[in-house]
Amino acid sequence: PRGIGRRSRRPRGIRCGGSRGVIDVATSAAVVRRVALDPRDAPAALAREWLVANGLGGYASASIAGLATRKYHGLLVAALPNPHGRTVMLNHLVETVVDRGGHGVQLSGEERTGQRLALPGIAHLREFRLEAGLPVWTYDVAGRRIEKRVVMPHRQNTTLLLYRLVDGRAPLQLTLRPGLHLRHHEDELTPVLQPNYRFSVGSGVHELGCDGAPATLRLQLVGPDAAFAQQPDEFAELHYRVEAERGYR
């Protein structure tokens, strides 16, 4: 599998980095900030961004709409030792919720050059809030509420993506397809992907890398009946609208 700059390849997964610790995300109402959003106002959801930092110089960041609009966006931008610096290890996830009848709803967004912007998840987004500064999304899919959180353990190049069904009894399946293009976060988006992207299956932790990469991405999926499936794909001409507006490549 490969990644995202202008091109990408995708497998599946939800957890990246190296931490095996348990994260307590409980917060009090005093540190909750709710962001007013109109599901009909897609530009506002694209313009507003979130960021979580790890205390090392690494971070995770994107638009509230679930779309990367800058080349600096990514779900894991690791702070690696010199001379590598900040490196985009995980660009984004294509998140799809599938019900028992096989009907799928994509929560994440996508935009390609010359094509129409797709933000299917906005219609299902009921709330975006910050709890102790950490982003939380609440979606409603066919009467069932799904909560998503992003957490980075302090001083670790690790991102935890937490999904929870908070209301509704009918079972749902969550499919996640990571998009990767291992690169420095200042690099241009137009170069050809590095050769020989590789996916190796381990005991619970799976690894992704390529020739010349400064580090290997490790993915771990945790949950009932959780499983990885190799379905490599590559696509071109992803559009980073903020970079385009600024005249960058």
Tab-separated table of N, CA and C in Angstrom, residues 11 13 52 68 84 86 93 97 194 245:
chain	number	residue	atom	x	y	z
A	11	PRO	N	-4.505	0.396	2.701
A	11	PRO	CA	-5.015	-0.822	3.317
A	11	PRO	C	-6.083	-0.505	4.365
A	13	GLY	N	-6.928	-0.037	8.947
A	13	GLY	CA	-6.362	0.026	10.278
A	13	GLY	C	-6.900	1.195	11.071
A	52	VAL	N	-3.864	18.186	17.273
A	52	VAL	CA	-3.442	17.544	18.518
A	52	VAL	C	-1.929	17.363	18.446
A	68	ALA	N	-8.247	16.424	4.309
A	68	ALA	CA	-6.965	17.126	4.354
A	68	ALA	C	-6.988	18.231	3.307
A	84	HIS	N	15.657	14.073	9.640
A	84	HIS	CA	14.340	13.817	9.041
A	84	HIS	C	13.282	14.831	9.474
A	86	ARG	N	9.859	16.545	10.932
A	86	ARG	CA	8.439	16.176	10.869
A	86	ARG	C	8.149	15.413	9.583
A	93	LEU	N	-7.737	8.682	6.711
A	93	LEU	CA	-8.499	7.436	6.693
A	93	LEU	C	-9.791	7.656	5.925
A	97	VAL	N	-19.113	3.476	7.525
A	97	VAL	CA	-19.955	2.708	8.446
A	97	VAL	C	-20.956	1.905	7.606
A	194	GLN	N	7.495	6.931	-3.641
A	194	GLN	CA	8.670	6.085	-3.495
A	194	GLN	C	8.327	4.655	-3.929
A	245	GLU	N	-4.922	27.360	-3.299
A	245	GLU	CA	-5.239	28.777	-3.169
A	245	GLU	C	-3.992	29.613	-2.911
